[in-house]
Short mmCIF file of C-alpha atoms in Angstrom, two decimals:
data_model
loop_
_atom_site.label_atom_id
_atom_site.label_comp_id
_atom_site.label_asym_id
_atom_site.label_seq_id
_atom_site.Cartn_x
_atom_site.Cartn_y
_atom_site.Cartn_z
CA MET A 1 -32.52 -35.79 98.79
CA SER A 2 -31.03 -34.03 102.82
CA PRO A 3 -28.98 -30.73 102.66
CA GLU A 4 -26.11 -33.44 103.31
CA ALA A 5 -26.00 -35.32 100.75
CA ARG A 6 -26.99 -32.66 98.43
CA ASP A 7 -23.73 -31.60 99.09
CA ARG A 8 -21.52 -35.34 99.20
CA ALA A 9 -22.90 -35.15 95.39
CA GLY A 10 -21.81 -31.19 94.78
CA PRO A 11 -23.02 -29.15 92.46
CA ARG A 12 -25.66 -30.41 89.76
CA PRO A 13 -24.09 -30.89 85.84
CA ALA A 14 -25.42 -27.92 83.58
CA ALA A 15 -26.17 -30.12 80.36
CA ALA A 16 -28.86 -31.61 83.15
CA ALA A 17 -30.77 -28.14 84.49
CA ALA A 18 -30.88 -27.01 81.17
CA PRO A 19 -33.58 -28.93 79.87
CA HIS A 20 -35.90 -28.00 82.54
CA ALA A 21 -35.55 -24.52 82.14
CA GLY A 22 -35.96 -24.95 78.52
CA ALA A 23 -39.43 -27.39 79.96
CA ASP A 24 -40.07 -23.82 81.90
CA ARG A 25 -39.26 -21.96 79.08
CA TRP A 26 -41.44 -23.49 76.97
CA ALA A 27 -44.83 -23.36 80.09
CA ALA A 28 -44.10 -19.84 79.91
CA ALA A 29 -44.31 -18.79 76.18
CA ALA A 30 -47.43 -21.33 75.75
CA VAL A 31 -48.84 -19.22 78.21
CA ALA A 32 -48.19 -15.67 76.83
CA ALA A 33 -49.19 -17.26 73.85
CA ARG A 34 -52.47 -18.42 75.33
CA VAL A 35 -53.00 -15.04 76.37
CA VAL A 36 -52.09 -13.17 73.79
CA VAL A 37 -54.08 -15.28 70.71
CA GLY A 38 -57.39 -15.46 73.72
CA LEU A 39 -57.60 -11.70 73.76
CA ALA A 40 -57.81 -11.32 70.29
CA PHE A 41 -60.11 -13.34 69.44
CA VAL A 42 -62.00 -11.27 72.15
CA LEU A 43 -61.00 -7.77 71.34
CA SER A 44 -61.91 -8.79 67.84
CA GLY A 45 -65.13 -11.18 68.40
CA PHE A 46 -66.30 -8.69 70.66
CA PRO A 47 -66.89 -5.83 68.59
CA LYS A 48 -68.62 -7.01 65.97
CA ALA A 49 -71.03 -8.70 67.78
CA VAL A 50 -72.37 -5.89 69.41
CA ALA A 51 -72.37 -3.88 66.28
CA PRO A 52 -75.15 -3.80 63.57
CA ALA A 53 -74.55 -7.79 62.01
CA GLU A 54 -75.79 -6.10 58.41
CA GLU A 55 -71.88 -3.55 59.73
CA PHE A 56 -70.16 -7.00 59.81
CA ALA A 57 -72.26 -8.43 56.99
CA ALA A 58 -70.96 -5.29 54.23
CA VAL A 59 -67.26 -6.30 55.72
CA ILE A 60 -67.34 -9.20 54.31
CA GLU A 61 -68.94 -8.50 51.13
CA ALA A 62 -66.23 -6.09 50.17
CA TYR A 63 -63.73 -9.28 50.56
CA TYR A 64 -66.59 -11.02 47.10
CA ILE A 65 -65.57 -14.31 48.44
CA PRO A 66 -66.93 -16.88 45.07
CA GLY A 67 -70.36 -18.95 47.02
CA LEU A 68 -70.85 -16.72 49.31
CA THR A 69 -74.80 -15.39 48.97
CA GLU A 70 -75.80 -12.28 50.97
CA ALA A 71 -78.35 -15.09 53.26
CA ASN A 72 -74.58 -17.21 53.92
CA ILE A 73 -73.11 -13.58 54.58
CA LEU A 74 -75.07 -12.16 56.97
CA ALA A 75 -75.60 -15.40 58.82
CA LEU A 76 -71.60 -15.76 59.40
CA ALA A 77 -71.76 -12.45 60.40
CA ARG A 78 -73.84 -13.10 62.58
CA ALA A 79 -72.95 -16.09 64.23
CA LEU A 80 -68.74 -15.34 63.24
CA PRO A 81 -68.21 -12.68 66.02
CA TRP A 82 -69.49 -14.53 68.99
CA VAL A 83 -67.45 -17.77 67.39
CA GLU A 84 -64.20 -15.68 67.89
CA VAL A 85 -65.05 -13.65 71.89
CA LEU A 86 -66.10 -17.43 72.66
CA LEU A 87 -63.08 -18.72 71.38
CA GLY A 88 -61.06 -16.75 73.32
CA ALA A 89 -62.82 -15.93 76.60
CA CYS A 90 -62.46 -20.45 76.47
CA LEU A 91 -58.30 -19.65 75.53
CA LEU A 92 -57.79 -16.72 77.88
CA ALA A 93 -59.50 -19.00 81.33
CA GLY A 94 -57.06 -22.45 79.93
CA TYR A 95 -60.82 -24.53 79.32
CA ARG A 96 -60.14 -27.06 77.10
CA ALA A 97 -56.88 -24.74 75.62
CA ARG A 98 -55.50 -27.69 72.93
CA LEU A 99 -59.49 -28.00 71.20
CA CYS A 100 -59.50 -23.87 71.60
CA ALA A 101 -55.74 -23.53 70.27
CA ALA A 102 -56.97 -26.42 67.22
CA ALA A 103 -60.64 -24.42 66.72
CA ALA A 104 -58.51 -21.03 66.33
CA LEU A 105 -56.41 -22.05 64.48
CA ALA A 106 -58.86 -23.20 61.64
CA VAL A 107 -60.49 -19.63 61.89
CA LEU A 108 -57.07 -17.71 61.33
CA SER A 109 -56.06 -20.06 58.40
CA ALA A 110 -59.83 -18.86 56.92
CA PHE A 111 -59.05 -15.21 57.85
CA LEU A 112 -55.55 -15.86 56.18
CA LEU A 113 -56.63 -18.00 52.89
CA SER A 114 -59.72 -14.74 52.83
CA LEU A 115 -56.77 -12.10 52.81
CA ALA A 116 -54.22 -13.08 50.52
CA SER A 117 -57.17 -14.19 48.16
CA VAL A 118 -58.26 -10.41 48.20
CA VAL A 119 -54.58 -9.51 47.61
CA LEU A 120 -54.59 -11.94 45.62
CA ARG A 121 -57.11 -11.16 42.97
CA GLY A 122 -55.89 -7.63 43.44
CA VAL A 123 -59.83 -6.55 45.70
CA ALA A 124 -60.12 -2.80 46.34
CA LEU A 125 -59.65 -3.48 50.31
CA GLU A 126 -59.43 -0.09 52.83
CA HIS A 127 -58.38 -2.50 55.91
CA CYS A 128 -59.66 -5.76 57.21
CA GLY A 129 -62.23 -5.40 59.17
CA CYS A 130 -61.33 -7.84 61.75
CA PHE A 131 -61.47 -5.10 64.52
CA GLY A 132 -64.90 -4.23 63.51
CA ALA A 133 -64.83 0.18 64.11
CA ALA A 134 -62.38 -0.72 66.93
CA LEU A 135 -59.24 -1.31 64.86
CA SER A 136 -58.10 -0.59 61.32
CA LEU A 137 -55.69 -2.63 59.59
CA THR A 138 -54.45 -3.13 56.16
CA PRO A 139 -54.87 -6.78 54.47
CA LEU A 140 -51.14 -7.05 54.62
CA GLN A 141 -51.04 -6.03 58.24
CA ALA A 142 -54.04 -8.24 59.00
CA ILE A 143 -51.53 -11.09 57.18
CA LEU A 144 -49.12 -10.14 59.64
CA LEU A 145 -51.39 -9.84 62.51
CA ASP A 146 -53.07 -12.94 62.19
CA SER A 147 -49.21 -15.06 60.65
CA VAL A 148 -48.30 -14.82 64.20
CA LEU A 149 -51.55 -15.19 66.17
CA ALA A 150 -51.50 -18.39 64.44
CA ALA A 151 -47.84 -19.39 65.80
CA GLY A 152 -49.06 -18.87 69.04
CA ALA A 153 -52.34 -20.80 68.10
CA VAL A 154 -49.61 -23.88 67.32
CA LEU A 155 -47.74 -23.03 70.50
CA VAL A 156 -51.10 -24.00 72.23
CA LEU A 157 -51.49 -26.62 70.24
CA ARG A 158 -48.58 -28.51 70.49
CA ARG A 159 -48.02 -27.45 74.87
CA LYS A 160 -51.14 -27.40 76.15
CA GLY A 161 -52.32 -24.81 77.69
CA GLY A 162 -49.80 -24.54 80.53
CA ASN A 163 -49.70 -23.17 83.47
CA TRP A 164 -52.51 -21.16 84.97
CA SER A 165 -55.27 -22.46 83.40
CA LEU A 166 -58.74 -23.61 84.20
CA ASP A 167 -57.56 -27.78 82.49
CA ARG A 168 -54.91 -27.70 84.76
CA TRP A 169 -56.52 -26.98 87.80
CA ILE A 170 -59.18 -29.32 86.54
CA GLU A 171 -56.12 -31.75 85.61
CA ALA A 172 -54.61 -30.71 89.29
CA GLY A 173 -58.17 -31.01 91.60
CA THR A 174 -57.19 -27.99 92.57
CA PRO A 175 -56.30 -24.05 92.51
CA PRO A 176 -53.06 -23.36 90.22
CA MET B 1 -74.76 6.72 45.50
CA GLY B 2 -75.10 5.21 42.27
CA PRO B 3 -77.72 1.47 43.69
CA PHE B 4 -79.15 4.33 45.93
CA LYS B 5 -79.52 6.83 42.52
CA SER B 6 -81.36 4.03 40.70
CA LEU B 7 -83.34 2.90 43.32
CA LYS B 8 -84.92 6.09 43.75
CA SER B 9 -85.62 6.63 40.09
CA GLN B 10 -86.85 3.34 40.18
CA TYR B 11 -89.78 4.01 42.90
CA GLY B 12 -90.41 7.73 41.88
CA GLU B 13 -92.84 9.35 44.75
CA ARG B 14 -93.93 5.63 46.34
CA VAL B 15 -90.95 5.97 48.55
CA ARG B 16 -89.93 8.65 50.52
CA VAL B 17 -85.97 9.42 51.10
CA VAL B 18 -84.53 11.42 54.42
CA PHE B 19 -80.90 11.22 54.23
CA LYS B 20 -78.98 12.50 57.32
CA HIS B 21 -75.07 13.97 57.54
CA MET B 22 -72.54 11.43 58.84
CA PRO B 23 -69.14 13.42 57.97
CA TRP B 24 -66.91 11.45 59.47
CA GLY B 25 -64.00 13.07 61.82
CA PHE B 26 -61.39 11.68 59.86
CA HIS B 27 -61.89 12.67 55.88
CA ARG B 28 -60.79 16.52 56.84
CA TRP B 29 -62.90 18.48 54.92
CA SER B 30 -66.24 16.02 55.54
CA LYS B 31 -68.06 18.26 57.57
CA SER B 32 -67.57 21.63 55.76
CA ALA B 33 -68.75 19.63 52.79
CA ALA B 34 -71.91 18.56 54.16
CA LEU B 35 -72.72 22.02 56.17
CA ALA B 36 -72.84 23.28 52.76
CA SER B 37 -74.75 20.47 50.83
CA GLU B 38 -77.01 21.86 53.67
CA CYS B 39 -77.14 25.32 52.92
CA ALA B 40 -78.32 24.14 49.62
CA GLY B 41 -81.21 22.45 50.49
CA ARG B 42 -81.64 25.78 52.11
CA GLN B 43 -82.42 27.37 48.03
CA GLY B 44 -83.52 23.75 46.99
CA ARG B 45 -80.31 21.73 45.61
CA PHE B 46 -79.29 19.63 48.13
CA TRP B 47 -79.11 16.95 45.96
CA ASP B 48 -77.71 19.35 43.16
CA LEU B 49 -74.56 20.15 44.95
CA HIS B 50 -74.62 16.42 46.88
CA ASP B 51 -74.10 15.59 43.97
CA ALA B 52 -71.28 17.81 42.53
CA LEU B 53 -69.95 17.46 46.08
CA PHE B 54 -69.52 13.34 45.14
CA THR B 55 -67.89 13.68 41.51
CA ARG B 56 -65.56 16.21 42.27
CA GLN B 57 -64.31 14.98 45.43
CA ALA B 58 -60.80 15.11 43.85
CA GLU B 59 -60.15 18.42 43.87
CA TRP B 60 -60.99 19.41 47.29
CA ALA B 61 -60.63 16.16 49.71
CA GLU B 62 -56.87 16.94 50.24
CA ASN B 63 -56.91 20.29 49.12
CA GLU B 64 -55.87 23.14 52.15
CA ARG B 65 -58.48 25.15 49.56
CA ALA B 66 -61.27 23.05 49.26
CA PRO B 67 -64.13 26.14 51.54
CA GLU B 68 -62.86 28.03 47.60
CA VAL B 69 -64.49 24.70 45.61
CA PHE B 70 -67.32 24.25 47.65
CA TYR B 71 -68.11 28.05 46.90
CA SER B 72 -66.94 27.80 42.94
CA ILE B 73 -69.14 24.42 42.56
CA ALA B 74 -72.17 26.24 44.61
CA GLU B 75 -71.53 29.44 41.81
CA SER B 76 -71.69 26.78 39.51
CA LEU B 77 -75.45 25.91 40.18
CA GLU B 78 -76.02 29.54 40.11
CA LEU B 79 -76.75 29.73 43.98
CA GLU B 80 -77.57 32.94 46.00
CA PRO B 81 -73.88 33.93 47.25
CA LYS B 82 -74.79 35.44 49.54
CA ALA B 83 -77.74 33.79 51.83
CA PHE B 84 -74.96 30.41 50.69
CA ALA B 85 -72.12 31.99 52.47
CA GLU B 86 -74.72 33.68 55.62
CA CYS B 87 -75.80 29.65 56.30
CA LEU B 88 -71.83 28.87 55.82
CA GLU B 89 -71.55 30.77 59.16
CA ASP B 90 -75.04 30.05 59.98
CA PRO B 91 -74.37 27.56 63.93
CA LEU B 92 -77.95 26.34 63.18
CA ALA B 93 -76.57 24.98 60.24
CA ALA B 94 -74.14 23.68 61.59
CA ALA B 95 -76.13 22.22 63.99
CA ALA B 96 -78.06 20.16 61.67
CA VAL B 97 -75.39 18.10 60.96
CA ASP B 98 -74.22 17.62 64.43
CA ALA B 99 -77.64 16.67 65.41
CA ASP B 100 -77.64 13.92 62.16
CA PHE B 101 -73.93 12.60 62.75
CA LYS B 102 -74.88 12.55 66.58
CA GLU B 103 -78.56 10.60 65.79
CA ALA B 104 -76.23 8.87 63.28
CA ARG B 105 -73.66 7.42 67.05
CA GLN B 106 -77.04 6.41 68.04
CA ARG B 107 -78.42 4.21 65.72
CA TRP B 108 -74.77 2.25 66.14
CA VAL B 109 -74.09 3.39 62.34
CA ASN B 110 -70.15 2.81 61.46
CA SER B 111 -70.42 3.07 57.64
CA THR B 112 -70.88 4.69 55.02
CA PRO B 113 -73.21 4.72 53.31
CA THR B 114 -76.09 3.27 55.18
CA PHE B 115 -79.52 2.68 55.03
CA PHE B 116 -83.10 1.77 56.40
CA VAL B 117 -85.72 0.86 55.38
CA ASN B 118 -88.22 1.72 57.33
CA GLY B 119 -86.44 0.88 60.62
CA ARG B 120 -84.48 -2.26 58.97
CA ARG B 121 -80.76 -1.52 58.48
CA PHE B 122 -78.65 -2.46 54.94
CA VAL B 123 -75.43 -0.87 55.41
CA GLY B 124 -72.95 -0.19 52.22
CA GLY B 125 -74.63 -0.06 48.39
CA ARG B 126 -74.58 -4.04 47.15
CA GLN B 127 -77.34 -5.02 50.69
CA LEU B 128 -79.38 -1.81 49.78
CA VAL B 129 -79.82 -3.15 45.69
CA THR B 130 -80.62 -6.60 47.13
CA GLU B 131 -81.97 -7.17 50.75
CA GLY B 132 -82.88 -3.94 50.33
CA LYS B 133 -84.87 -4.21 47.05
CA ARG B 134 -86.58 -6.73 48.61
CA GLU B 135 -87.69 -4.71 51.71
CA ILE B 136 -89.62 -2.45 49.83
CA GLU B 137 -91.25 -4.71 47.51
CA ARG B 138 -92.36 -6.20 50.42
CA LEU B 139 -93.54 -3.54 51.95
CA LEU B 140 -95.09 -1.47 49.35
CA LYS B 141 -97.48 -4.16 48.54
CA GLY B 142 -97.60 -4.60 51.89
#
């Protein structure tokens, strides 16, 4: 539309502009959520991944999850931190963001179930062990944090990775 | 320390136990307690004072006058009081505790208790009595 034609058409009605602004806000929120969830996953996974697996295994043992044997616990302690790092890196980069957000949501749901189970069973757990030795959170604080992160993962799942993501770059064929 | 003690009594002289101090900074008196046990060790009573400190932890952990409790425990164990008091002021005893702490950090020890069976790590009593015991059995058979 030329500037003259725009002048003749007059100002855009507010109702027409509002949905666009709302979509922009959701897109920005999706980017923020992707970065926050990704960062949280990297920061929680990395200290555990580089520490001896037996350390994290001891944390998992403290949850007294029925059915988990010593061998399973050690295998889980070895794998889970790297899964967190991988998912976090994918979310930060915005690569296969929806898939990674779905996986992150599944991991967060498992964390939330474990934490809720600990609280309900009255297991004496001083700290959740979520961030290894880097940060200490009580089970209730961890439930709150994981719930916020889960909401963020849902947002990414619904809105994709948004701008500034590898997905968008790959789709467009040009850098963001 | 229960699982550790039961393994120690089960294997007796067949295993050699080396204790290393890991006084966490967030426990106000942990370093002083480690030093007290180190000093009891100089009189050959390390484990006695160590066990008493754990049993009576509630009396000193948050107590402003924890050193008095340490002296009282030492007295109840009939440690030689002058030597015990001098040792608590001895920089070499403090350096021994610091050296253990430094070594633990170098070995990525982030939890207490952490056990090493011929270099293999077991964190917490549960790992020690399951995987750790299997490792000890394997080593003793080999």
